PDB file of C-alpha atoms in Angstrom:
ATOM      1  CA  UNK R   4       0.000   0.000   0.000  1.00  0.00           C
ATOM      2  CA  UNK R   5       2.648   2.450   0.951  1.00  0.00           C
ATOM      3  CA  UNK R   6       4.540   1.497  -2.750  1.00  0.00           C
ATOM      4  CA  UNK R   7       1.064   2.312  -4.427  1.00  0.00           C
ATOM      5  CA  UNK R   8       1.044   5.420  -2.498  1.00  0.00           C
ATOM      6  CA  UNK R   9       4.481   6.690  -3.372  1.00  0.00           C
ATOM      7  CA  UNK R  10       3.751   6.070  -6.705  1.00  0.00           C
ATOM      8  CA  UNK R  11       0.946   7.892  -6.639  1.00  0.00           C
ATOM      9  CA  UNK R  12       2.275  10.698  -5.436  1.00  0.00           C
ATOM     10  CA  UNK R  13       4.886  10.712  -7.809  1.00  0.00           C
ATOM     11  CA  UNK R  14       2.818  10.389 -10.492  1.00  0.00           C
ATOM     12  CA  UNK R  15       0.766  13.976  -9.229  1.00  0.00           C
ATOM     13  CA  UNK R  16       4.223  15.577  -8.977  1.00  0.00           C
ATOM     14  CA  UNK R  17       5.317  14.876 -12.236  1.00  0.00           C
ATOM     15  CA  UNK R  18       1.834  15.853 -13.882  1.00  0.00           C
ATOM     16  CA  UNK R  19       1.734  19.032 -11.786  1.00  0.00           C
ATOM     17  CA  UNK R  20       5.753  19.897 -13.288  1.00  0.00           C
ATOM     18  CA  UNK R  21       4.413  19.392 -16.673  1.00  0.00           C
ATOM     19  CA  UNK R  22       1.572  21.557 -16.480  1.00  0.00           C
ATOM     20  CA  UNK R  23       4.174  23.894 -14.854  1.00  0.00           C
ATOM     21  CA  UNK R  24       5.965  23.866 -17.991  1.00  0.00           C
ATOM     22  CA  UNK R  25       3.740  24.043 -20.478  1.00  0.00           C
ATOM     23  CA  UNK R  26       2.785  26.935 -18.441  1.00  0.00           C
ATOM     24  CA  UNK R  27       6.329  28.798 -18.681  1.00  0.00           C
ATOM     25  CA  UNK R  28       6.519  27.470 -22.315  1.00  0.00           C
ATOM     26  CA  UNK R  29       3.122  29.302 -23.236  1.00  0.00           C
ATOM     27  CA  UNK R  30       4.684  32.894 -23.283  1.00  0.00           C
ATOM     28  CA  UNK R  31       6.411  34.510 -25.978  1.00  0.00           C
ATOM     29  CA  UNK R  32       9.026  36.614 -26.886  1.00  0.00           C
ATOM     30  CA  UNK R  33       8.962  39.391 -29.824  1.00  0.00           C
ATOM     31  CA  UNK R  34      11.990  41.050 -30.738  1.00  0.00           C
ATOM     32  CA  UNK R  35      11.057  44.547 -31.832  1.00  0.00           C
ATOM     33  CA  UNK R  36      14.147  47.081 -33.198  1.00  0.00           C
ATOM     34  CA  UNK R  37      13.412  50.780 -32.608  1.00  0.00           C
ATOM     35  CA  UNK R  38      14.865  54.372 -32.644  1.00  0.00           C
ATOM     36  CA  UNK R  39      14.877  55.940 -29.690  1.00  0.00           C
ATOM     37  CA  UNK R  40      12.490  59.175 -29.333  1.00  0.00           C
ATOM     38  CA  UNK R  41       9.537  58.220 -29.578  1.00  0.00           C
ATOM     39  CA  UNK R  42       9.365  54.837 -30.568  1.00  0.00           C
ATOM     40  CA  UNK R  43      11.921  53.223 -27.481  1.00  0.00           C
ATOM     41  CA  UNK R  44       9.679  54.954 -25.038  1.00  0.00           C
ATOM     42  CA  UNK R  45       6.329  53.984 -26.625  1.00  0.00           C
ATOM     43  CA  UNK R  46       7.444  50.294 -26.165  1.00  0.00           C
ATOM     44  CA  UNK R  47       8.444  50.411 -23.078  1.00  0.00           C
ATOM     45  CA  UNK R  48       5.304  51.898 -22.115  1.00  0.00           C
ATOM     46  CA  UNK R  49       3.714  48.952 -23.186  1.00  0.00           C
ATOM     47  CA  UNK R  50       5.686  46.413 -21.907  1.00  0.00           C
ATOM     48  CA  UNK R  51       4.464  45.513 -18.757  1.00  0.00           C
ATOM     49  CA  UNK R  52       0.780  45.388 -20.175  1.00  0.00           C
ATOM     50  CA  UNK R  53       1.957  42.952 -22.976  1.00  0.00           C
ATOM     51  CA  UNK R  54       4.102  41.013 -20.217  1.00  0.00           C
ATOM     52  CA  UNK R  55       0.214  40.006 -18.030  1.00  0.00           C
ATOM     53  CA  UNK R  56      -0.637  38.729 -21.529  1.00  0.00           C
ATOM     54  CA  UNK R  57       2.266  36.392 -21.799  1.00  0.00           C
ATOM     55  CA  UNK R  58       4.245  38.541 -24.403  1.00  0.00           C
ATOM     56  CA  UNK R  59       7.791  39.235 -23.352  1.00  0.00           C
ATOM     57  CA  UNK R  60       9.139  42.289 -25.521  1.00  0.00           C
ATOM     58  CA  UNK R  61      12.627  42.614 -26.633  1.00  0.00           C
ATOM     59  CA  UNK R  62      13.498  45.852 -27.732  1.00  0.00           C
ATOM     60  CA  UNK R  63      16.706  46.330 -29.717  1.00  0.00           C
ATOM     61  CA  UNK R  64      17.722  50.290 -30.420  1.00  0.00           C
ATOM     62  CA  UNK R  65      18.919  51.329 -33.635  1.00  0.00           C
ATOM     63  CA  UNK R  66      19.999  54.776 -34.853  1.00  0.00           C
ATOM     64  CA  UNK R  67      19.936  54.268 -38.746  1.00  0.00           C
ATOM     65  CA  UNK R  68      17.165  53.238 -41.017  1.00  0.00           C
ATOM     66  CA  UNK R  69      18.183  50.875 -42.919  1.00  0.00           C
ATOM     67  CA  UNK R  70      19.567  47.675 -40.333  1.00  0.00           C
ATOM     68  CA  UNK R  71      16.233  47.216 -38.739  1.00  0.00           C
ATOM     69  CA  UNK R  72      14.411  46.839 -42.065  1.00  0.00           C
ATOM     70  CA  UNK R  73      17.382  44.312 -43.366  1.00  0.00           C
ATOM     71  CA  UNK R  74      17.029  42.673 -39.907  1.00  0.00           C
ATOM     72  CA  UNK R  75      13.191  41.985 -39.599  1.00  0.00           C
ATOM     73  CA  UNK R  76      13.657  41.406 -43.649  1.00  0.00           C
ATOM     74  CA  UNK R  77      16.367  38.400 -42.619  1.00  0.00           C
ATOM     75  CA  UNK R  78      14.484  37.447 -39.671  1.00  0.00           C
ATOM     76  CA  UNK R  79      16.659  38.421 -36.731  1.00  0.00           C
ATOM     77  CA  UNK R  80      14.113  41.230 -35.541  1.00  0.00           C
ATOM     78  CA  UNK R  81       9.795  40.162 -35.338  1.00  0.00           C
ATOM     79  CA  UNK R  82       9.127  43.700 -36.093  1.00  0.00           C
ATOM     80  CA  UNK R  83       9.855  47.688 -36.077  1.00  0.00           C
ATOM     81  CA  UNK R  84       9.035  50.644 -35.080  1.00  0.00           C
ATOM     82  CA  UNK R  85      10.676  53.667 -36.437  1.00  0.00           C
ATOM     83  CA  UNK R  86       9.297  54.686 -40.231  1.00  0.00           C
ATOM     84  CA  UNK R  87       6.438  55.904 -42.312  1.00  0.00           C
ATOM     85  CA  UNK R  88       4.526  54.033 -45.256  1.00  0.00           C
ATOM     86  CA  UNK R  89       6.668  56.430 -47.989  1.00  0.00           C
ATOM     87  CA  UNK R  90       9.586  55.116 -46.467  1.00  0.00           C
ATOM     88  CA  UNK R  91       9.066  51.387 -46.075  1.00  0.00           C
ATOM     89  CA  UNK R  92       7.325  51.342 -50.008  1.00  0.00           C
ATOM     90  CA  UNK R  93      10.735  53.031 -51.438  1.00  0.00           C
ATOM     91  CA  UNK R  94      12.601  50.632 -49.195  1.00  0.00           C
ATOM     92  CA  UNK R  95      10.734  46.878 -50.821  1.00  0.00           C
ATOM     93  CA  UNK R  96      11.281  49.066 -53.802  1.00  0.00           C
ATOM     94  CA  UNK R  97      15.182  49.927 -53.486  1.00  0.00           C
ATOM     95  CA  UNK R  98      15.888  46.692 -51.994  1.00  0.00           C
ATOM     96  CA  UNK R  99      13.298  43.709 -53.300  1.00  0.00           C
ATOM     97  CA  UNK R 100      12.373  43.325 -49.313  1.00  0.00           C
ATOM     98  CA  UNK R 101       8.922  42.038 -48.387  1.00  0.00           C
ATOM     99  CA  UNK R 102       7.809  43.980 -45.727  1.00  0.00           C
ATOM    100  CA  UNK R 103       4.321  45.501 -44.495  1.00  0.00           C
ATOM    101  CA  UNK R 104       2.654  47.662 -42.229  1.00  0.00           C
ATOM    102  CA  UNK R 105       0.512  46.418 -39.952  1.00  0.00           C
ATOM    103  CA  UNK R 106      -0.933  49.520 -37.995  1.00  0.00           C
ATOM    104  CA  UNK R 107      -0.142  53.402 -37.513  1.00  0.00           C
ATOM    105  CA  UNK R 108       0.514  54.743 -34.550  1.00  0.00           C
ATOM    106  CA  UNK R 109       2.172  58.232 -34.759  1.00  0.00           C
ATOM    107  CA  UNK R 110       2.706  61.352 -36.687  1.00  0.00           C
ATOM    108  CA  UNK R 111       6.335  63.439 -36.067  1.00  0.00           C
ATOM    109  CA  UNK R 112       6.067  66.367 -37.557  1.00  0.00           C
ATOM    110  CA  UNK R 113       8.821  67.376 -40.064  1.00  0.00           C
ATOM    111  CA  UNK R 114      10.437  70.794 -39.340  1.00  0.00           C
ATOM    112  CA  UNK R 115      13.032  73.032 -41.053  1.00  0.00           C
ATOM    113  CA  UNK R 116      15.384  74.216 -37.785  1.00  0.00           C
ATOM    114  CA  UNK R 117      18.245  76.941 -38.046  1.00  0.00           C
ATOM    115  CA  UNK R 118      20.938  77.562 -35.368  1.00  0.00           C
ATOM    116  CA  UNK R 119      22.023  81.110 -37.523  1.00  0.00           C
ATOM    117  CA  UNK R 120      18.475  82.653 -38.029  1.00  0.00           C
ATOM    118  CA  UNK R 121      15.372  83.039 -36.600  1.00  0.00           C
ATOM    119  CA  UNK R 122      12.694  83.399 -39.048  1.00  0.00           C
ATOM    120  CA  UNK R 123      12.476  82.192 -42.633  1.00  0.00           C
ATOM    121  CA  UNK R 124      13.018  85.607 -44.246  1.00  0.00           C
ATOM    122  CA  UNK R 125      16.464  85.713 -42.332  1.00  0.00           C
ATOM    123  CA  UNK R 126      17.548  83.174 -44.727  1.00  0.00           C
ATOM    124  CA  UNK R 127      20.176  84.686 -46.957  1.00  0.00           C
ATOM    125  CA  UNK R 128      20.659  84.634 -50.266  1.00  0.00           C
ATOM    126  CA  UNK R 129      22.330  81.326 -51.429  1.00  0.00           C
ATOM    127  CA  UNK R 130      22.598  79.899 -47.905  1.00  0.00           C
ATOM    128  CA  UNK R 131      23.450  76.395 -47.633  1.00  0.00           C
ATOM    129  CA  UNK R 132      19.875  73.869 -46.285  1.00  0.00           C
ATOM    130  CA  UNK R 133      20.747  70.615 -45.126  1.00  0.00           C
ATOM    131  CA  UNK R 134      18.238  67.563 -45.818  1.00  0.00           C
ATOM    132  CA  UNK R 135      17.932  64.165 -45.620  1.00  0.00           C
ATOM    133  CA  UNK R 136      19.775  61.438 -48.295  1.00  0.00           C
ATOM    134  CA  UNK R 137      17.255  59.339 -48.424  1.00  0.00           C
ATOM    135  CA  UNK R 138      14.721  59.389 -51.118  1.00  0.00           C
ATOM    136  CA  UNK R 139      12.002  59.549 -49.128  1.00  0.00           C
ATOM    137  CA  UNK R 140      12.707  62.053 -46.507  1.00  0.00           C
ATOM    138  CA  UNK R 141      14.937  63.891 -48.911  1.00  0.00           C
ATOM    139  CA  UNK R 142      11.135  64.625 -50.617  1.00  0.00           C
ATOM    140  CA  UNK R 143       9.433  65.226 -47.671  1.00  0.00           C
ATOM    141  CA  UNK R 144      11.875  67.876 -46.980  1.00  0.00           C
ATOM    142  CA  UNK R 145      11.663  69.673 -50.223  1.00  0.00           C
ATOM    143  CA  UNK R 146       8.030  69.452 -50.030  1.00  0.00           C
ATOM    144  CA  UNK R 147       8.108  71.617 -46.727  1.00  0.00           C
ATOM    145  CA  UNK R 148      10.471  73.818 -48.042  1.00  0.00           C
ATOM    146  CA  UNK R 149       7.766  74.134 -50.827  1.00  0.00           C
ATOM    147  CA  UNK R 150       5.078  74.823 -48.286  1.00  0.00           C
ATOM    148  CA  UNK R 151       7.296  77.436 -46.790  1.00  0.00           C
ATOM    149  CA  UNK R 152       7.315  79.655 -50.535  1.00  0.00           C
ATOM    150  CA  UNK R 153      10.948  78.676 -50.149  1.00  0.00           C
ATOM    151  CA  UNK R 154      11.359  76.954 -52.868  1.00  0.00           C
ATOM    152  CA  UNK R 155       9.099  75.972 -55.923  1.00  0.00           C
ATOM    153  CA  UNK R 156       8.914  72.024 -57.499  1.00  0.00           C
ATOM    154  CA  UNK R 157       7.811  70.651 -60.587  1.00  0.00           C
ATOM    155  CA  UNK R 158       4.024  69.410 -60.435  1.00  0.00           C
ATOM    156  CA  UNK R 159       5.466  65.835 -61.200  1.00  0.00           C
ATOM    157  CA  UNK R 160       7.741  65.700 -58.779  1.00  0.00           C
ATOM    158  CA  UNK R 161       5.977  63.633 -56.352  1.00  0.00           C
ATOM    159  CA  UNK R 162       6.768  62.395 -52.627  1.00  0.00           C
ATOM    160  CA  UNK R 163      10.582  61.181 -53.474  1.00  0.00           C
ATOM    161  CA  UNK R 164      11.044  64.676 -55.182  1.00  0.00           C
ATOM    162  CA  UNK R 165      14.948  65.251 -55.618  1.00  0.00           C
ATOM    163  CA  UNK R 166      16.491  68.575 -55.865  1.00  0.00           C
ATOM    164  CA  UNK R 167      16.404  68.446 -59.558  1.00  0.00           C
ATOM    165  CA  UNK R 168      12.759  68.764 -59.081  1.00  0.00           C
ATOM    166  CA  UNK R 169      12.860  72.291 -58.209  1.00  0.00           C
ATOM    167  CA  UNK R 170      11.680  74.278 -61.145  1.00  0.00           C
ATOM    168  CA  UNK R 171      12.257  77.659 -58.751  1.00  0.00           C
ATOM    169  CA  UNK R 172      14.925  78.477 -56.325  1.00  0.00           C
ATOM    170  CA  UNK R 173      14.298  82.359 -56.120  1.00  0.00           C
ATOM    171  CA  UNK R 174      17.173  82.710 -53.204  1.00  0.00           C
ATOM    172  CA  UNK R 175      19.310  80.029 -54.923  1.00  0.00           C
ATOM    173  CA  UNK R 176      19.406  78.001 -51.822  1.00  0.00           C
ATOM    174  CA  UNK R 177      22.396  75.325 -51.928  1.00  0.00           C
ATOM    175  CA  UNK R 178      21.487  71.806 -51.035  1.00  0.00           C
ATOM    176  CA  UNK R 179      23.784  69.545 -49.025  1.00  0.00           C
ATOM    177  CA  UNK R 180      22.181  65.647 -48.519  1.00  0.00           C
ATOM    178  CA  UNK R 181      23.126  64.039 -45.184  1.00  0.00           C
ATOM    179  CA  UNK R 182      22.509  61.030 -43.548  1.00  0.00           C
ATOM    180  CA  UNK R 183      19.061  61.829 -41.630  1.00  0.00           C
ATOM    181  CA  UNK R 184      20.421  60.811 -38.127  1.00  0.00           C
ATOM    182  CA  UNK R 185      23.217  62.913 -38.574  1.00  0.00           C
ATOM    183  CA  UNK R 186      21.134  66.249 -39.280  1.00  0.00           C
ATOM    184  CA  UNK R 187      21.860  67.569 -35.542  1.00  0.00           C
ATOM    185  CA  UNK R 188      24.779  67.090 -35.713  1.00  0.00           C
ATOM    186  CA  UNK R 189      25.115  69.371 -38.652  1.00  0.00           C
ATOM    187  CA  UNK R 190      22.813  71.807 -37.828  1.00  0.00           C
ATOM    188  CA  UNK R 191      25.270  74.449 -36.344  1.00  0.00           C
ATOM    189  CA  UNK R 192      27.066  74.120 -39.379  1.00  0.00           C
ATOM    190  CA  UNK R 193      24.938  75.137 -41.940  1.00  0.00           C
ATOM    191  CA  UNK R 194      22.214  78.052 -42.688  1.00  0.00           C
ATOM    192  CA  UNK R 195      19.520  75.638 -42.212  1.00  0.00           C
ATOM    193  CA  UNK R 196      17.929  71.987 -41.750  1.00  0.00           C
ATOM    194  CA  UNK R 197      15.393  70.034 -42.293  1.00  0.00           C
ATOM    195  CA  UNK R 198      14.887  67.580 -39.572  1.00  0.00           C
ATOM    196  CA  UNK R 199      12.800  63.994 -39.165  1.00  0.00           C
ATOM    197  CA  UNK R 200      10.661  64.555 -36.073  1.00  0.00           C
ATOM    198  CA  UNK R 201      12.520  61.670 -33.878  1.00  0.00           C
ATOM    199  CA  UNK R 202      15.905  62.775 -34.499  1.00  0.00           C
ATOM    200  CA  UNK R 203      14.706  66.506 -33.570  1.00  0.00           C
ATOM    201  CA  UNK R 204      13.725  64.991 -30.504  1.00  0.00           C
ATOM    202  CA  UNK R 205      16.558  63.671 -29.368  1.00  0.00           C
ATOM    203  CA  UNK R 206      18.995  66.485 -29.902  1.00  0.00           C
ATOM    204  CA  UNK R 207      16.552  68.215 -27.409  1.00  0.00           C
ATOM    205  CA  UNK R 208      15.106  69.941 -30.572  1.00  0.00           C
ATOM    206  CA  UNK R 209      11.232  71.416 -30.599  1.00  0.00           C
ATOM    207  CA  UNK R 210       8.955  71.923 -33.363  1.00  0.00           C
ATOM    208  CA  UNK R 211       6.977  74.391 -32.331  1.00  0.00           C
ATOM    209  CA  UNK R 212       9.601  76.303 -30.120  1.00  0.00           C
ATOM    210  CA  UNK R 213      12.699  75.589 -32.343  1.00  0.00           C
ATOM    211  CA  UNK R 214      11.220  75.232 -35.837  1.00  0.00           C
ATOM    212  CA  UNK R 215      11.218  77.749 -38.273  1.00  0.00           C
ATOM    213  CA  UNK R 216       8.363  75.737 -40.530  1.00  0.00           C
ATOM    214  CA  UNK R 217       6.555  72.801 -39.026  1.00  0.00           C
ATOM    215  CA  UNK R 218       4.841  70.522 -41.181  1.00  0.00           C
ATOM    216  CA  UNK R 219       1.218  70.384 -41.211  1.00  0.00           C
ATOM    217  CA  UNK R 220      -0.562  67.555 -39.026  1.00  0.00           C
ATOM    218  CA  UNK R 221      -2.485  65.855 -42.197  1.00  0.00           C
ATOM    219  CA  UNK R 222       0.736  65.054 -42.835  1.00  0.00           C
ATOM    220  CA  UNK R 223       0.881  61.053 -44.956  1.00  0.00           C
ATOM    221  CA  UNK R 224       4.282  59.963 -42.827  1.00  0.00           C
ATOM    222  CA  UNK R 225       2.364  58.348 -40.289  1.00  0.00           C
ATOM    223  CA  UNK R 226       5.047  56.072 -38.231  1.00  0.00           C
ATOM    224  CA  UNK R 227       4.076  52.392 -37.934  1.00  0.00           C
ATOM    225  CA  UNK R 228       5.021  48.843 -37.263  1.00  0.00           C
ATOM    226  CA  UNK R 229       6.418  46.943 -39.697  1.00  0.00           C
ATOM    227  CA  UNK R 230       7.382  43.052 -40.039  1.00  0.00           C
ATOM    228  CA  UNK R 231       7.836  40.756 -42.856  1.00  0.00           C
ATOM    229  CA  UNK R 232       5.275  39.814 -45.332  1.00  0.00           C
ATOM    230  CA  UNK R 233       3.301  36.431 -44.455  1.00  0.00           C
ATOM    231  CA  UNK R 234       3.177  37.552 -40.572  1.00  0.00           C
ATOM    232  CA  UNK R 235       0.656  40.154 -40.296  1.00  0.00           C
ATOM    233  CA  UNK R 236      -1.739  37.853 -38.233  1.00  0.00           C
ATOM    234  CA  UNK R 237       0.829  36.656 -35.674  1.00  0.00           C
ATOM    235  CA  UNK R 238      -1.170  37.244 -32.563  1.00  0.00           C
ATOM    236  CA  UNK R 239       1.469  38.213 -30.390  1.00  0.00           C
ATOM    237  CA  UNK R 240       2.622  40.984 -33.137  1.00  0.00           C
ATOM    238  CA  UNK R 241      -1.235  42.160 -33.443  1.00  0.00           C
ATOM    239  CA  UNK R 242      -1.128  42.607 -29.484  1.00  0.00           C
ATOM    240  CA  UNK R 243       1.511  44.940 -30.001  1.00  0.00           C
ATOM    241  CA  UNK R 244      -0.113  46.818 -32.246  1.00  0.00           C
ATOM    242  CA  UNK R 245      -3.316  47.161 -30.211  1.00  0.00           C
ATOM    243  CA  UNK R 246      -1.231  48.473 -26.832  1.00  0.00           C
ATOM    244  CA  UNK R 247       0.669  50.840 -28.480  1.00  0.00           C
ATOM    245  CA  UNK R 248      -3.335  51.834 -29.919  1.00  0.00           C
ATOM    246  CA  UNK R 249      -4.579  52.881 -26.525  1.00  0.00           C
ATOM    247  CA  UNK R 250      -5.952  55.883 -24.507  1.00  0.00           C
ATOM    248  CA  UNK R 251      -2.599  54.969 -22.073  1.00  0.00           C
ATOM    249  CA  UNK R 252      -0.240  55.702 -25.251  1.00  0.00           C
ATOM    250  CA  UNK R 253      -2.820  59.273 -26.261  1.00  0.00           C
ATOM    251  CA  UNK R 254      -2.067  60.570 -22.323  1.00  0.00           C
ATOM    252  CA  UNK R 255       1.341  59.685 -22.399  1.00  0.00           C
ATOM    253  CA  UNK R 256       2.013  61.035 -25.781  1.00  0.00           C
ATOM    254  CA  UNK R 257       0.190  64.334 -24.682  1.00  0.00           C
ATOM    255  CA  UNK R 258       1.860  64.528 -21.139  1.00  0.00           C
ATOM    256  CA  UNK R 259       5.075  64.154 -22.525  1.00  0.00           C
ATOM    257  CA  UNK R 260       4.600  65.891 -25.706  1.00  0.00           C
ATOM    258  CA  UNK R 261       2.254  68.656 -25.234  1.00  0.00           C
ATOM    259  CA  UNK R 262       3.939  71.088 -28.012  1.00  0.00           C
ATOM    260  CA  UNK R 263       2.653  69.190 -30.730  1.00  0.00           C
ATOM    261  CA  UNK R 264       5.857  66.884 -31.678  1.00  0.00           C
ATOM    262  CA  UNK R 265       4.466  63.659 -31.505  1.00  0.00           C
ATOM    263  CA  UNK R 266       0.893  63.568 -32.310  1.00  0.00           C
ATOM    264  CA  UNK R 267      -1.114  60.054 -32.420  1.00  0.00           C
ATOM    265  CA  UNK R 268      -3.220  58.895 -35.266  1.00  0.00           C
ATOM    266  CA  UNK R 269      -5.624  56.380 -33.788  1.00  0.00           C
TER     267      UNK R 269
END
């Protein structure tokens, strides 16, 4: 009786360390690359909320914008969180990648910044304007330098507009193309910039304070996630999406941004 009994028990301990680990084994971990301002501090907003749901979130900070596209594109990363729909269609286009957008979360405003002038009419004749190198954000520039009456492009010229799509250049403005993290950086070394919205951030730069044109807030770069093509119903990646869709992630975005740099879209 007291064999049968051992055995028993044995047999309840080993069923109850099973369930145990199908229990551990039941959570999941996403690996998500980001830039830092906004998008690092949007995810770790959510964290905790996806963690009670079993989702463990790995973020992985990047400062370009082409490694986490290659990287959720190769599989190392699930997803990402630092571009706009312009920028991830030239991307698949540039580089044959397969990636998609599976929900928008965010709008940075754009915004031409100068550490020499204070107003746009300060602008000198043939003074040197710094954009961004890639296609993408090198037309979103020109297009707010077009909303500004700074500058005048052809009607074909479209959202990946170059600078030999400007038909007028009435101050014959020079145009220098740098890489669109390193705009900052550059800044006090120039007449003028034009500036993504999270790199802005981070140098401690603000729109509506700093920003001698600030792009309007219909704007089409809405920031979302991305992953590859063939995942877009992956629960744990559709989670994601819906936390970082929430009133938590409005407040936050208002408390911490209340000038207007970050403005959601949901």
């Amino acid at each position: 009786m007291k064999k049968v009994l051992v055995a028993a028990f044995a047999a309840i301990a080993s069923v109850a360390l099973i369930s145990s680990c199908k229990k551990k084994d039941s959570s999941v971990t996403i690996k998500i690359g980001a830039t830092p301002v906004p998008h690092e501090g949007l995810l770790k907003l959510v964290k905790d909320d996806l963690a009670t749901s079993g989702i463990k979130l790995d973020i992985v900070e990047f400062n370009d914008y082409v490694t986490p596209n290659s990287a959720v594109e190769s599989g190392d990363l699930d997803a990402n969180f630092f571009q706009h729909k312009p920028y991830l269609d030239s991307f698949n286009s540039e580089h044959g990648t397969h990636l998609v957008d599976i929900g928008g979360i965010h709008i940075e405003p754009f915004a031409l910044y100068s550490k020499k002038y204070t107003s746009l009419a300060d602008i000198p004749e043939g003074a040197t304007i710094a954009i961004p190198n890639d296609p993408t954000n090198e037309g979103r520039a020109l297009l707010l330098l077009q909303a500004a009456n700074l500058i005048t492009l052809r009607a074909d010229a479209g959202l990946e507009a170059t600078p030999v799509a400007i038909e007028s250049n009435p101050k014959n403005f020079k145009f220098t193309e740098v890489e669109a993290a390193s705009l900052p950086r550059v800044l006090p070394d120039v007449d003028a910039a034009a500036i993504n919205g999270n790199y802005a951030l981070a140098a401690g730069l603000n729109s509506t304070k700093d920003g001698l044109f600030v792009e309007g807030k219909d704007s089409p770069y809405v920031n979302i996630i991305v992953t590859k093509q063939g995942r877009e119903e992956d629960a744990a990646l559709k989670a994601l999406v819906k936390a970082l869709q929430t009133q938590k992630v409005r407040d936050w975005v208002k408390e911490n941004y209340p000038n207007g740099d970050v403005v959601t879209v949901f």
